[in-house]
Amino acid sequence: MSTTSPATPGAETPAPPANTAAEQFAKRRRSPAQRVQHVLHAYPAISPLLVLVVSFLVFTYLNPNFGTLRTQSLILQQVAVVAALAVGQTLIILTAGIDLSVGAIAILAMLFSAKLSADSGLPGPLAVLVGIAVGTAAGAINGLLVTRLRLPPFIVTLGTLSVFTAMALLYSGGQSVQAGAMPDLMVWTGEIVNLGGLRITTGVFMVVLLYVVIGFVLKQTTWGRHLYAVGNDAESARLVGISVNRVLLSVYTIAGLIYGITAWILIGRAGAASPNAAADANLESITAVVIGGTSLFGGRGALLGTLLGALIVGYFRTGLSLAGVDDQWRVLSIGLLVIIAVSIDQWIRKVRA
Amino acid sequence: MLNSLRHRRTLVSAVVGASCLAMAACGSGGGSGSGGGDDVGVTLITKNSSNPFFVTMQEGAKKAGEADGVKITTAAGKEDGDEQTQIAAIEDAIARGDQGILITPNGPGVNPAIEKARDQGLYVIALDTPPDPADTVDVTFATDNFKAGELIGEWTKSQLEGEKATIAMLDLFNDKIISVDYDRDQGFLTGMGIDTKDEKKNGDEDPTGSYDGGDYEIVCNEPTTGAEDGGRTAMENCLTKNPDINVVYTINEPAAVGAYGALQQAGSEDGVLIVSIDGGCDGVKSVKDGVIGATSQQYPVQMAELGVKAIKKIADGGKAPEPTEGLDFYDTGVQLVTDNPAEGLDSIDTTKGTELCWG
């Protein structure tokens, strides 16, 4: 979290004198509401963590089967693909952008690598690299359109969502590629690892690794701090000498790279490369980020929250299914959670202003 | 939320459609190729353009068009249930002055547009999915989906030899009611000898009871959207409810592949009967590999060819086709594909199934 940069001075409040004195002064004057919002502001992952814990207890009470390690590991499997895509989505939303073309890029990368390897006998490592390269290139295209043409990310990715989806369908002719037709490495992400009775696919480990690596980069590198700065206030970032365009371009490109890796994980999960896979991933990834407490206005949020957000959606799907409740209640509750999450975000911004 | 997700994809289909037209990649088998005077035009409108079943249908129509000197234009919804794009495609066909339309309707929302086309003198044939009501179109060429379900139900019953059936039902949707979905599901249960109550409603059966030969328990009705990842998630949820499942009905073969992945992960794929419907080449291969026990094969190329020929014949002043005896559509046939034939049940093996498969 880079909350060290001072907030932009408001018009009506004079700049505080000395920092420490000001802080003590602020502490004495804090109302309980302000204390709550301060905690929420400093630790965006707290609210999704609360939701996750409460829903865990409720669903386990409704059906003890829910609390078992086996069910928990299955939920992790089910949300793995959306959670991986949401890593890229988080980076973009932190810069106050949004990416509607997430799933389309993943499907494009998946079909390109799968079909190439099946048709032209591309060896496994190369096929995987092709998928990652296609994802990276698609992300870079989004980034170039946002930075060079200065178009709003929402519009850019709305357009590329259609373009990439159509390209994937035209290239593949709508045909899926079966696991047997691809090199073994392409379906390696579906391999099962036996952890003392728990059977987990290698793809899930890759997703966890992705969170660890990107989480570290966000917290510990200059690039991560710049990314938060750009999301907080692009103009201030420019004034302190950060190249905003370069940061944005790198963010969209790295997001594309993450989607390319996810395409590989998706093949393992589905057991085939199918144009019908991950159909709703575009919006599901945004849902995970928002429920995870990352602000759509940029500059505030944490990657851990996104993982919790993806898990919450999985909890509701499996939990309600085990409780024998109609699936539409899941759709309804997730919708409410999104609205609540954005309301909390607005409230924090209001108290800070 | 899900439904709004579906709506926003109509935009994509518009773009796909536009690029098809621009690139002629979706093959309006233009006048240059077929030599004859292309005075007969037919538009084929499928549910989507990403399902191999419909891709095959498009190819079949183009081939038939080339053979008969009929100009074929193709269009498709973005996905099952996308009615808006189909309505636009029907209006385009009227504007183009086509003689006929072949359509796999995405829902009742396209009915008024179909009626408009017929008022304008176009001959409209539904393929694969009869509209509701059936007489919205001139005639339907389709698989008897209920019978397709019955065949795999009867096969399952004979394989069980009286042992208890613990059943997972992997359907298409749980938020939309589509005839293909309930016909196959209810047909399967009927084939097993289970009372389905309402034949147009999935999941209203008694959760436990007896089938022809033994006791049954239905563990779950889960939606798969007919895709691999959906099938896997659905099966995982069913196994969480009851790990002893030994019979898995799947709406189509991609869903079956996903279900098998979930069973493999649980380490319980042995001794589970997975049955499916479609008979695509990938699906037949899954039967050969032992992933799927039996599948009911349908013939989309046949539907498309018959449709093109019928419209050509009518345009040339011939007679319109009649529905099959006892049904409100023309049955294009279905066959059981399995390498473990059951006593008294007609089936073909995977070698024959591969010859006849599509996709």
XYZ file of C-alpha atoms in Angstrom:
712
model
C 0.000 0.000 0.000
C 1.405 3.355 -0.881
C -0.650 5.684 1.216
C 2.455 7.668 2.021
C 1.865 10.218 -0.690
C -0.033 13.143 0.813
C -3.616 13.564 -0.283
C -4.196 16.414 -2.667
C -4.705 19.511 -0.541
C -8.380 20.392 -0.400
C -9.445 23.933 -1.256
C -10.868 24.754 2.159
C -8.348 23.083 4.484
C -4.970 24.749 4.897
C -1.953 22.475 4.725
C -1.228 20.930 8.170
C 1.843 22.329 9.952
C 4.154 19.603 11.235
C 3.311 16.029 10.274
C 3.493 14.407 13.704
C 1.521 17.142 15.421
C -1.060 16.960 12.713
C -1.394 13.232 13.145
C -1.880 13.523 16.890
C -4.422 16.231 16.303
C -6.225 14.019 13.788
C -6.223 11.068 16.209
C -7.898 13.073 18.926
C -10.557 14.356 16.560
C -11.455 11.020 14.996
C -15.039 9.832 15.279
C -15.738 6.060 15.433
C -16.929 6.185 11.823
C -13.694 7.768 10.773
C -11.746 5.144 12.650
C -13.618 2.386 10.787
C -13.067 3.987 7.433
C -9.420 4.529 8.239
C -8.975 0.810 8.893
C -10.915 -0.049 5.728
C -8.821 2.400 3.801
C -5.542 1.023 5.081
C -6.569 -2.645 4.698
C -8.946 -3.013 1.721
C -9.020 -6.811 2.099
C -10.740 -6.642 5.507
C -14.346 -6.442 4.332
C -14.100 -9.347 1.850
C -12.334 -11.365 4.555
C -15.267 -10.773 6.900
C -17.758 -11.779 4.208
C -15.738 -14.913 3.460
C -15.523 -15.975 7.123
C -19.226 -15.351 7.766
C -20.305 -17.182 4.610
C -17.991 -20.067 5.493
C -19.667 -20.424 8.892
C -23.198 -20.083 7.496
C -22.693 -22.562 4.637
C -20.953 -25.062 6.908
C -23.854 -24.774 9.349
C -26.322 -25.420 6.506
C -24.351 -28.432 5.242
C -21.331 -29.740 7.203
C -20.031 -31.103 3.917
C -19.163 -27.524 2.919
C -16.487 -27.132 5.597
C -14.486 -30.194 4.599
C -11.005 -29.708 3.202
C -12.067 -31.544 0.074
C -14.947 -29.182 -0.714
C -12.747 -26.185 0.057
C -10.063 -27.406 -2.347
C -12.721 -27.994 -5.033
C -13.944 -24.420 -4.679
C -10.369 -23.236 -5.121
C -10.217 -25.265 -8.357
C -13.480 -23.816 -9.609
C -12.493 -20.201 -9.052
C -8.878 -20.633 -10.177
C -9.385 -19.424 -13.756
C -11.429 -16.354 -12.839
C -9.037 -15.615 -9.969
C -6.067 -15.719 -12.348
C -7.762 -13.418 -14.857
C -8.690 -11.115 -11.981
C -4.984 -10.580 -11.199
C -4.619 -8.731 -14.504
C -7.952 -7.017 -13.972
C -6.792 -5.793 -10.545
C -3.665 -4.190 -11.995
C -5.772 -2.355 -14.567
C -8.480 -1.262 -12.123
C -5.781 0.028 -9.729
C -4.810 2.475 -12.498
C -8.481 3.585 -12.645
C -8.972 1.651 -15.894
C -11.127 -1.374 -16.645
C -10.726 -4.363 -18.954
C -13.794 -5.844 -20.601
C -11.756 -8.014 -22.973
C -10.247 -10.331 -20.324
C -12.027 -13.533 -21.295
C -11.773 -12.765 -25.000
C -7.979 -12.477 -24.762
C -7.741 -15.725 -22.811
C -9.872 -17.576 -25.381
C -7.889 -16.088 -28.273
C -4.590 -17.149 -26.684
C -5.975 -20.591 -25.848
C -7.336 -21.343 -29.321
C -4.262 -20.014 -31.106
C -1.830 -22.111 -29.095
C -4.050 -25.205 -29.104
C -4.872 -25.151 -32.800
C -1.309 -24.351 -33.862
C 0.077 -27.205 -31.805
C -2.590 -29.626 -33.038
C -2.387 -28.643 -36.724
C 1.313 -28.029 -37.225
C 2.782 -30.251 -34.531
C 4.328 -27.356 -32.640
C 6.240 -28.798 -29.654
C 4.742 -28.261 -26.209
C 6.997 -25.533 -24.796
C 6.651 -23.487 -27.994
C 2.880 -23.895 -28.028
C 2.637 -22.636 -24.444
C 4.868 -19.688 -25.327
C 2.709 -18.871 -28.356
C -0.336 -18.661 -26.091
C 1.471 -16.366 -23.651
C 2.788 -14.252 -26.537
C -0.684 -13.871 -28.073
C -2.070 -12.780 -24.697
C 0.775 -10.314 -24.192
C 0.334 -8.852 -27.679
C -3.412 -8.459 -27.181
C -2.796 -6.704 -23.858
C -0.233 -4.422 -25.492
C -2.782 -3.494 -28.176
C -5.208 -2.438 -25.424
C -2.421 -0.467 -23.761
C -1.399 1.288 -26.973
C -4.986 2.302 -27.736
C -5.394 3.672 -24.205
C -2.111 5.600 -24.133
C -1.525 6.650 -27.759
C -5.069 7.406 -28.856
C -6.067 8.558 -25.352
C -9.310 6.608 -25.503
C -11.129 5.634 -22.293
C -10.228 2.034 -21.290
C -13.914 1.113 -21.087
C -14.436 1.949 -24.752
C -11.138 0.467 -25.930
C -11.741 -2.877 -24.281
C -15.410 -2.928 -25.300
C -14.127 -2.745 -28.869
C -11.311 -5.253 -28.474
C -13.698 -7.650 -26.689
C -15.549 -7.957 -29.991
C -12.429 -7.959 -32.142
C -10.596 -10.645 -30.152
C -13.700 -12.826 -29.787
C -14.356 -12.690 -33.524
C -10.700 -13.408 -34.329
C -10.741 -16.457 -32.072
C -13.895 -17.805 -33.720
C -12.741 -17.063 -37.263
C -9.378 -18.698 -36.645
C -10.753 -21.799 -34.949
C -13.897 -22.130 -37.045
C -15.721 -22.671 -33.767
C -14.092 -26.081 -33.364
C -12.615 -27.144 -30.055
C -9.270 -28.932 -29.837
C -9.307 -32.121 -27.772
C -6.664 -32.837 -25.162
C -5.358 -35.836 -27.109
C -4.539 -33.701 -30.145
C -2.250 -31.362 -28.191
C 1.247 -31.890 -26.787
C 1.262 -33.178 -23.201
C 2.656 -29.928 -21.826
C -0.444 -28.045 -23.019
C -2.656 -30.131 -20.728
C -0.065 -30.373 -17.948
C -2.011 -27.726 -16.003
C -4.727 -30.347 -15.534
C -2.359 -32.895 -13.962
C -3.439 -34.038 -10.526
C -1.114 -33.705 -7.556
C -1.974 -35.858 -4.561
C -1.425 -33.929 -1.321
C -2.071 -36.472 1.415
C -5.444 -37.463 -0.017
C -6.317 -34.023 -1.401
C -6.153 -34.083 -5.186
C -5.324 -30.700 -6.627
C -4.409 -29.760 -10.208
C -1.082 -28.143 -11.022
C -3.021 -25.223 -12.503
C -4.206 -24.214 -9.027
C -0.636 -24.070 -7.762
C 0.206 -21.833 -10.715
C -2.599 -19.444 -9.771
C -1.363 -19.270 -6.167
C 2.167 -18.604 -7.442
C 0.811 -15.868 -9.709
C -0.747 -14.125 -6.701
C 2.467 -14.395 -4.681
C 4.656 -13.018 -7.486
C 2.401 -10.152 -8.577
C 1.577 -9.344 -4.943
C 5.281 -9.040 -4.210
C 5.904 -6.883 -7.272
C 3.035 -4.553 -6.344
C 4.250 -4.090 -2.797
C 8.019 -4.139 -3.149
C 8.981 -2.523 -6.438
C 9.115 1.008 -7.762
C 6.865 -0.084 -10.596
C 4.223 -1.154 -8.070
C 4.397 2.179 -6.277
C 4.185 4.045 -9.558
C 1.129 2.026 -10.496
C -0.669 3.070 -7.293
C 0.440 6.656 -7.802
C -0.947 6.774 -11.335
C -4.225 5.312 -10.110
C -4.463 7.765 -7.229
C -3.919 10.848 -9.321
C -2.355 10.688 -12.761
C -1.682 14.423 -12.836
C 0.263 14.420 -9.538
C 2.158 11.351 -10.702
C 3.148 13.181 -13.865
C 4.300 16.187 -11.805
C 6.615 14.066 -9.666
C 8.217 12.719 -12.826
C 6.475 9.388 -13.354
C 5.933 8.529 -17.007
C 2.209 7.832 -16.803
C 1.903 6.475 -20.323
C 4.775 4.066 -19.834
C 3.239 2.763 -16.596
C -0.181 2.313 -18.244
C 1.252 0.548 -21.289
C 3.236 -1.822 -19.062
C 0.158 -2.544 -16.919
C -2.041 -3.530 -19.892
C 0.779 -5.579 -21.418
C 1.499 -7.465 -18.181
C -2.244 -8.045 -17.745
C -2.257 -9.594 -21.237
C 0.669 -11.791 -20.238
C -1.327 -12.971 -17.218
C -4.345 -13.742 -19.450
C -2.033 -15.759 -21.723
C -0.829 -17.838 -18.767
C -4.450 -18.261 -17.655
C -5.327 -19.624 -21.098
C -2.927 -22.479 -20.398
C -4.522 -23.080 -16.980
C -7.967 -23.054 -18.626
C -6.999 -25.823 -21.063
C -6.052 -28.028 -18.126
C -9.281 -27.276 -16.322
C -11.549 -27.931 -19.305
C -9.612 -30.907 -20.675
C -9.865 -29.314 -24.117
C -9.489 -25.934 -25.792
C -13.075 -24.947 -26.440
C -14.374 -21.622 -27.760
C -17.282 -21.980 -25.343
C -15.103 -22.082 -22.236
C -14.895 -19.207 -19.745
C -17.889 -17.575 -21.381
C -18.655 -15.215 -18.529
C -15.097 -14.507 -17.406
C -15.087 -10.907 -18.617
C -17.520 -9.651 -16.027
C -16.791 -12.328 -13.407
C -13.222 -11.053 -13.127
C -14.477 -7.501 -12.521
C -16.911 -8.851 -9.918
C -14.060 -10.538 -8.037
C -11.977 -7.355 -8.020
C -14.854 -5.146 -6.847
C -16.056 -7.514 -4.106
C -12.396 -7.784 -3.115
C -12.411 -4.150 -2.078
C -10.405 -2.568 -4.884
C -11.697 0.879 -5.788
C -12.986 1.378 -9.337
C -11.626 4.928 -9.070
C -8.090 3.598 -8.904
C -5.218 3.829 -6.470
C -6.718 1.808 -3.624
C -6.986 -1.925 -3.245
C -5.053 -5.108 -2.689
C -4.455 -8.246 -4.675
C -5.315 -10.427 -1.673
C -8.783 -8.898 -1.688
C -9.282 -10.005 -5.285
C -8.493 -13.615 -4.381
C -10.987 -13.382 -1.510
C -13.525 -11.841 -3.894
C -13.167 -14.728 -6.338
C -13.494 -17.203 -3.454
C -16.651 -15.497 -2.175
C -18.326 -16.066 -5.555
C -17.238 -19.725 -5.427
C -18.477 -20.042 -1.838
C -21.926 -18.810 -2.805
C -22.113 -21.116 -5.823
C -21.159 -24.299 -3.981
C -22.602 -23.326 -0.606
C -26.070 -22.579 -1.916
C -25.964 -25.633 -4.182
C -25.144 -27.865 -1.207
C -27.897 -26.215 0.816
C -30.305 -27.075 -2.000
C -31.121 -23.435 -2.767
C -32.034 -22.249 -6.268
C -28.968 -20.943 -8.111
C -30.692 -17.636 -8.862
C -30.185 -16.697 -5.190
C -26.454 -16.856 -5.853
C -26.826 -14.499 -8.825
C -28.894 -12.166 -6.667
C -26.542 -12.208 -3.667
C -23.429 -11.619 -5.746
C -25.175 -8.655 -7.371
C -25.969 -7.226 -3.923
C -22.389 -7.786 -2.759
C -21.094 -5.785 -5.719
C -23.402 -2.884 -4.869
C -22.445 -3.025 -1.162
C -18.732 -3.134 -2.014
C -18.958 -0.074 -4.244
C -21.039 1.755 -1.606
C -18.362 1.122 1.042
C -15.768 2.423 -1.393
C -17.758 5.622 -1.981
C -18.211 6.108 1.747
C -14.476 5.824 2.370
C -13.806 8.369 -0.352
C -16.398 10.744 1.090
C -14.962 10.645 4.613
C -11.469 11.155 3.255
C -12.414 14.110 1.089
C -26.434 -10.869 -13.628
C -26.017 -13.885 -15.825
C -28.663 -12.726 -18.210
C -27.163 -9.297 -18.544
C -23.905 -11.053 -19.261
C -25.587 -12.809 -22.104
C -27.096 -9.646 -23.507
C -23.865 -7.786 -23.736
C -22.555 -10.486 -26.018
C -25.076 -9.721 -28.713
C -22.853 -6.833 -29.664
C -20.048 -9.246 -30.329
C -22.234 -11.299 -32.584
C -23.106 -8.224 -34.573
C -19.421 -7.642 -35.143
C -18.829 -11.279 -35.989
C -21.695 -11.101 -38.417
C -20.402 -7.925 -39.975
C -16.907 -9.271 -40.402
C -18.396 -12.413 -41.925
C -20.158 -10.323 -44.501
C -17.097 -8.207 -45.129
C -14.718 -11.092 -45.540
C -17.166 -13.524 -47.049
C -15.512 -15.879 -44.580
C -18.877 -17.200 -43.597
C -19.376 -18.232 -47.146
C -22.201 -16.822 -49.074
C -21.515 -19.487 -51.703
C -21.463 -16.743 -54.283
C -22.569 -16.863 -57.877
C -19.068 -17.375 -59.169
C -18.643 -20.845 -57.725
C -21.823 -22.621 -58.576
C -22.009 -21.913 -62.256
C -25.783 -21.973 -62.501
C -28.024 -18.912 -62.337
C -28.214 -18.233 -58.593
C -31.835 -17.242 -58.587
C -32.626 -19.139 -55.391
C -31.295 -17.633 -52.154
C -31.422 -19.296 -48.739
C -30.317 -17.887 -45.383
C -29.200 -20.282 -42.660
C -29.477 -18.813 -39.165
C -27.890 -20.935 -36.406
C -28.028 -20.506 -32.624
C -24.352 -19.604 -32.467
C -21.210 -19.981 -34.552
C -18.955 -21.484 -31.892
C -20.616 -24.878 -31.491
C -19.189 -27.482 -33.920
C -22.740 -28.775 -34.410
C -23.786 -25.509 -36.025
C -20.473 -25.033 -37.803
C -21.082 -28.438 -39.390
C -24.594 -27.402 -40.291
C -23.254 -24.294 -42.036
C -20.752 -26.374 -43.996
C -23.447 -28.881 -44.943
C -25.704 -26.092 -46.196
C -22.885 -24.563 -48.264
C -22.057 -27.920 -49.854
C -25.707 -28.542 -50.668
C -25.970 -25.005 -52.004
C -23.040 -25.508 -54.348
C -24.484 -28.775 -55.591
C -27.937 -27.351 -56.234
C -26.985 -23.863 -57.403
C -28.529 -22.202 -54.365
C -26.992 -19.053 -52.908
C -26.415 -19.633 -49.169
C -25.988 -16.831 -46.646
C -25.175 -17.737 -43.049
C -25.835 -15.835 -39.849
C -25.773 -16.822 -36.181
C -26.714 -15.667 -32.736
C -23.850 -15.003 -30.380
C -24.947 -17.885 -28.181
C -27.913 -20.063 -27.313
C -30.775 -17.813 -26.337
C -29.649 -14.747 -28.309
C -32.891 -13.886 -30.130
C -32.098 -10.312 -31.194
C -29.319 -11.196 -33.630
C -31.516 -13.886 -35.184
C -34.377 -11.432 -35.679
C -32.006 -9.038 -37.460
C -30.809 -11.903 -39.674
C -34.403 -12.796 -40.609
C -35.066 -9.182 -41.559
C -31.896 -9.185 -43.668
C -33.073 -12.301 -45.479
C -36.404 -10.640 -46.313
C -34.596 -7.532 -47.533
C -32.231 -9.633 -49.637
C -35.158 -11.266 -51.386
C -34.268 -14.830 -50.373
C -36.743 -17.615 -51.154
C -36.327 -19.381 -47.844
C -34.869 -19.386 -44.357
C -33.394 -22.274 -42.363
C -33.298 -21.428 -38.675
C -32.410 -23.083 -35.363
C -34.580 -20.762 -33.276
C -33.091 -19.360 -30.077
C -36.460 -18.866 -28.447
C -40.056 -17.713 -28.849
C -38.844 -14.146 -29.363
C -38.049 -14.896 -33.016
C -41.589 -16.126 -33.789
C -43.017 -12.741 -34.898
C -40.070 -12.210 -37.267
C -40.585 -15.706 -38.726
C -44.266 -14.948 -39.281
C -43.305 -11.707 -41.004
C -40.981 -13.622 -43.338
C -43.715 -16.114 -44.192
C -46.152 -13.282 -44.878
C -43.582 -11.971 -47.363
C -43.696 -15.343 -49.123
C -40.511 -16.888 -47.767
C -40.543 -20.607 -46.933
C -39.226 -21.062 -43.391
C -37.813 -24.366 -42.108
C -36.660 -24.864 -38.526
C -33.626 -27.126 -38.064
C -32.660 -29.043 -34.906
C -35.041 -27.171 -32.582
C -38.793 -27.038 -33.261
C -40.211 -23.618 -32.444
C -43.001 -23.332 -29.888
C -45.698 -23.580 -31.232
C -44.429 -25.934 -33.947
C -46.621 -24.426 -36.670
C -44.772 -21.104 -36.466
C -42.608 -22.480 -39.293
C -43.591 -24.383 -42.436
C -41.798 -27.539 -41.304
C -39.042 -28.631 -38.867
C -36.166 -31.005 -39.644
C -34.820 -32.234 -36.336
C -33.479 -35.008 -34.185
C -36.054 -36.609 -31.940
C -34.244 -35.477 -28.795
C -36.586 -37.322 -26.475
C -35.855 -40.547 -28.333
C -32.114 -39.765 -28.259
C -32.401 -39.538 -24.486
C -34.470 -42.717 -24.279
C -31.814 -44.708 -26.150
C -29.026 -43.867 -23.688
C -31.451 -44.406 -20.804
C -32.298 -47.907 -22.008
C -28.612 -48.670 -22.580
C -27.740 -47.526 -19.034
C -30.525 -49.661 -17.582
C -29.187 -52.776 -19.312
C -25.582 -52.097 -18.191
C -26.577 -51.725 -14.522
C -28.109 -55.207 -14.380
C -30.270 -54.308 -11.406
C -27.673 -52.594 -9.246
C -28.590 -49.321 -7.536
C -28.349 -46.273 -9.822
C -26.914 -43.150 -8.183
C -27.494 -40.575 -10.881
C -26.037 -37.150 -11.709
C -28.052 -35.153 -14.267
C -25.837 -32.633 -16.055
C -28.269 -30.417 -17.947
C -27.785 -27.436 -20.217
C -29.216 -24.566 -18.147
C -30.983 -23.947 -14.889
C -32.145 -20.430 -15.699
C -33.741 -20.949 -19.118
C -36.242 -23.544 -20.313
C -35.240 -24.977 -23.683
C -36.841 -27.959 -25.397
C -33.541 -29.683 -26.218
C -32.664 -29.526 -22.528
C -35.813 -31.118 -21.128
C -36.392 -33.527 -24.047
C -32.983 -35.183 -23.588
C -33.088 -35.172 -19.785
C -36.630 -36.512 -19.523
C -36.052 -38.954 -22.392
C -33.070 -40.430 -20.546
C -35.055 -40.912 -17.339
C -37.956 -42.402 -19.300
C -35.531 -44.854 -20.931
C -34.315 -45.838 -17.465
C -37.935 -46.447 -16.469
C -38.171 -43.553 -14.015
C -41.403 -41.565 -13.677
C -40.589 -38.046 -14.903
C -43.813 -36.357 -13.735
C -43.952 -33.293 -16.027
C -42.189 -34.167 -19.307
C -41.287 -30.528 -19.898
C -39.656 -29.956 -16.540
C -36.211 -31.057 -15.394
C -35.653 -32.021 -11.794
C -39.251 -32.489 -10.621
C -38.828 -36.265 -10.280
C -38.851 -38.094 -6.943
C -35.245 -37.946 -5.693
C -35.379 -41.650 -4.825
C -37.462 -44.562 -6.040
C -37.152 -47.492 -8.391
C -36.263 -47.759 -12.069
C -36.818 -50.791 -14.332
C -34.610 -53.238 -12.477
C -33.569 -51.647 -9.200
C -33.498 -48.610 -6.940
C -32.390 -45.180 -8.026
C -31.303 -41.944 -6.403
C -31.009 -38.669 -8.354
C -28.248 -36.681 -6.668
C -28.336 -33.447 -8.656
C -29.539 -31.464 -11.664
C -26.671 -29.101 -12.475
C -26.255 -26.674 -15.420
C -23.219 -27.065 -17.712
C -23.918 -24.571 -20.552
C -22.877 -27.512 -22.745
C -19.176 -26.742 -22.343
C -16.213 -28.627 -20.837
C -15.508 -26.298 -17.936
C -19.198 -26.100 -17.086
C -19.430 -29.893 -17.113
C -16.481 -30.156 -14.772
C -17.816 -27.647 -12.241
C -21.249 -29.303 -12.353
C -19.801 -32.772 -11.724
C -17.601 -31.489 -8.893
C -20.684 -30.091 -7.176
C -22.559 -33.371 -7.651
C -19.671 -35.386 -6.197
C -19.608 -33.066 -3.197
C -23.224 -33.993 -2.554
C -22.645 -37.714 -3.058
C -19.294 -39.323 -3.950
C -20.941 -42.660 -4.875
C -22.406 -41.524 -8.205
C -22.275 -44.334 -10.771
C -24.458 -42.955 -13.595
C -23.824 -39.599 -15.258
C -26.241 -38.232 -17.857
C -24.754 -35.343 -19.863
C -26.530 -32.969 -22.254
C -23.673 -33.207 -24.772
C -20.172 -34.582 -25.195
C -18.137 -31.502 -24.184
C -20.016 -31.564 -20.853
C -19.196 -35.284 -20.583
C -15.477 -34.609 -21.099
C -15.613 -32.061 -18.276
C -17.481 -34.479 -16.023
C -14.855 -37.141 -16.656
C -12.151 -34.667 -15.606
C -13.929 -34.138 -12.279
C -14.277 -37.904 -11.742
C -10.603 -38.414 -12.550
C -9.658 -35.775 -10.039
C -11.757 -37.466 -7.391
C -10.045 -40.733 -8.378
C -13.400 -42.403 -8.991
C -13.703 -42.566 -12.780
C -13.730 -46.392 -12.831
C -17.101 -48.084 -12.826
C -19.019 -44.887 -13.610
C -21.305 -44.939 -16.662
C -21.225 -41.623 -18.539
C -23.805 -41.276 -21.288
C -24.279 -38.395 -23.678
C -25.939 -37.116 -26.840
C -24.589 -35.548 -30.040
C -22.301 -37.962 -31.899
C -19.734 -35.374 -32.906
C -16.383 -36.823 -34.020
C -14.711 -35.801 -30.748
C -17.575 -37.408 -28.861
C -17.370 -40.683 -30.777
C -13.642 -40.712 -30.037
C -14.468 -40.293 -26.338
C -16.701 -43.383 -26.616
C -13.843 -45.267 -28.301
C -11.460 -44.187 -25.524
C -13.870 -45.390 -22.866
C -14.563 -41.933 -21.425
C -18.204 -42.089 -22.516
C -20.108 -45.374 -22.409
C -22.664 -44.595 -25.089
C -23.883 -41.591 -27.030
C -26.872 -40.907 -29.258
C -25.679 -39.646 -32.618
C -27.590 -37.011 -34.549
C -27.098 -35.833 -38.121
C -26.826 -32.053 -38.581
C -25.457 -32.241 -42.139
C -28.583 -34.154 -43.096
C -30.781 -31.421 -41.599
C -29.005 -28.691 -43.554
C -28.951 -30.616 -46.846
C -32.616 -31.570 -46.596
C -33.472 -27.966 -45.777
C -31.635 -26.516 -48.772
C -33.080 -29.162 -51.106
C -36.626 -28.565 -49.833
C -36.486 -24.817 -50.446
C -34.938 -25.328 -53.881
C -37.706 -27.787 -54.729
C -40.440 -25.392 -53.600
C -38.826 -22.503 -55.499
C -38.923 -24.706 -58.602
C -42.639 -25.323 -58.031
C -42.332 -28.686 -56.236
C -44.109 -30.049 -53.165
C -43.348 -29.147 -49.556
C -41.999 -31.864 -47.205
C -44.321 -33.553 -44.674
C -43.588 -34.219 -40.967
C -42.835 -37.779 -39.849
C -45.840 -39.901 -38.890
C -46.888 -39.219 -35.278
C -44.513 -36.294 -34.742
C -44.850 -32.581 -35.445
C -41.467 -32.506 -37.209
C -39.517 -34.397 -39.874
C -37.242 -36.818 -37.977
C -33.704 -36.809 -39.394
C -32.802 -39.881 -37.383
C -30.725 -40.827 -34.357
C -28.518 -43.861 -33.637
C -26.926 -45.212 -30.491
C -23.119 -45.376 -30.670
C -21.384 -47.755 -28.252
C -18.798 -50.521 -28.188
C -20.787 -52.407 -25.540
C -24.049 -53.201 -27.347
C -27.040 -54.041 -25.178
C -29.348 -56.976 -25.780
C -32.350 -56.006 -27.899
C -31.204 -52.428 -28.437
C -30.068 -51.343 -31.921
C -26.688 -49.632 -31.917
C -23.640 -49.007 -34.102
C -20.021 -49.347 -32.982
C -17.480 -46.496 -32.852
C -15.998 -47.470 -36.230
C -19.341 -46.928 -37.918
C -19.983 -43.915 -35.675
C -16.721 -42.343 -36.828
C -17.761 -42.717 -40.472
C -21.026 -40.922 -39.794
C -19.805 -38.346 -37.285
C -19.755 -34.589 -37.748
C -17.542 -31.729 -36.553
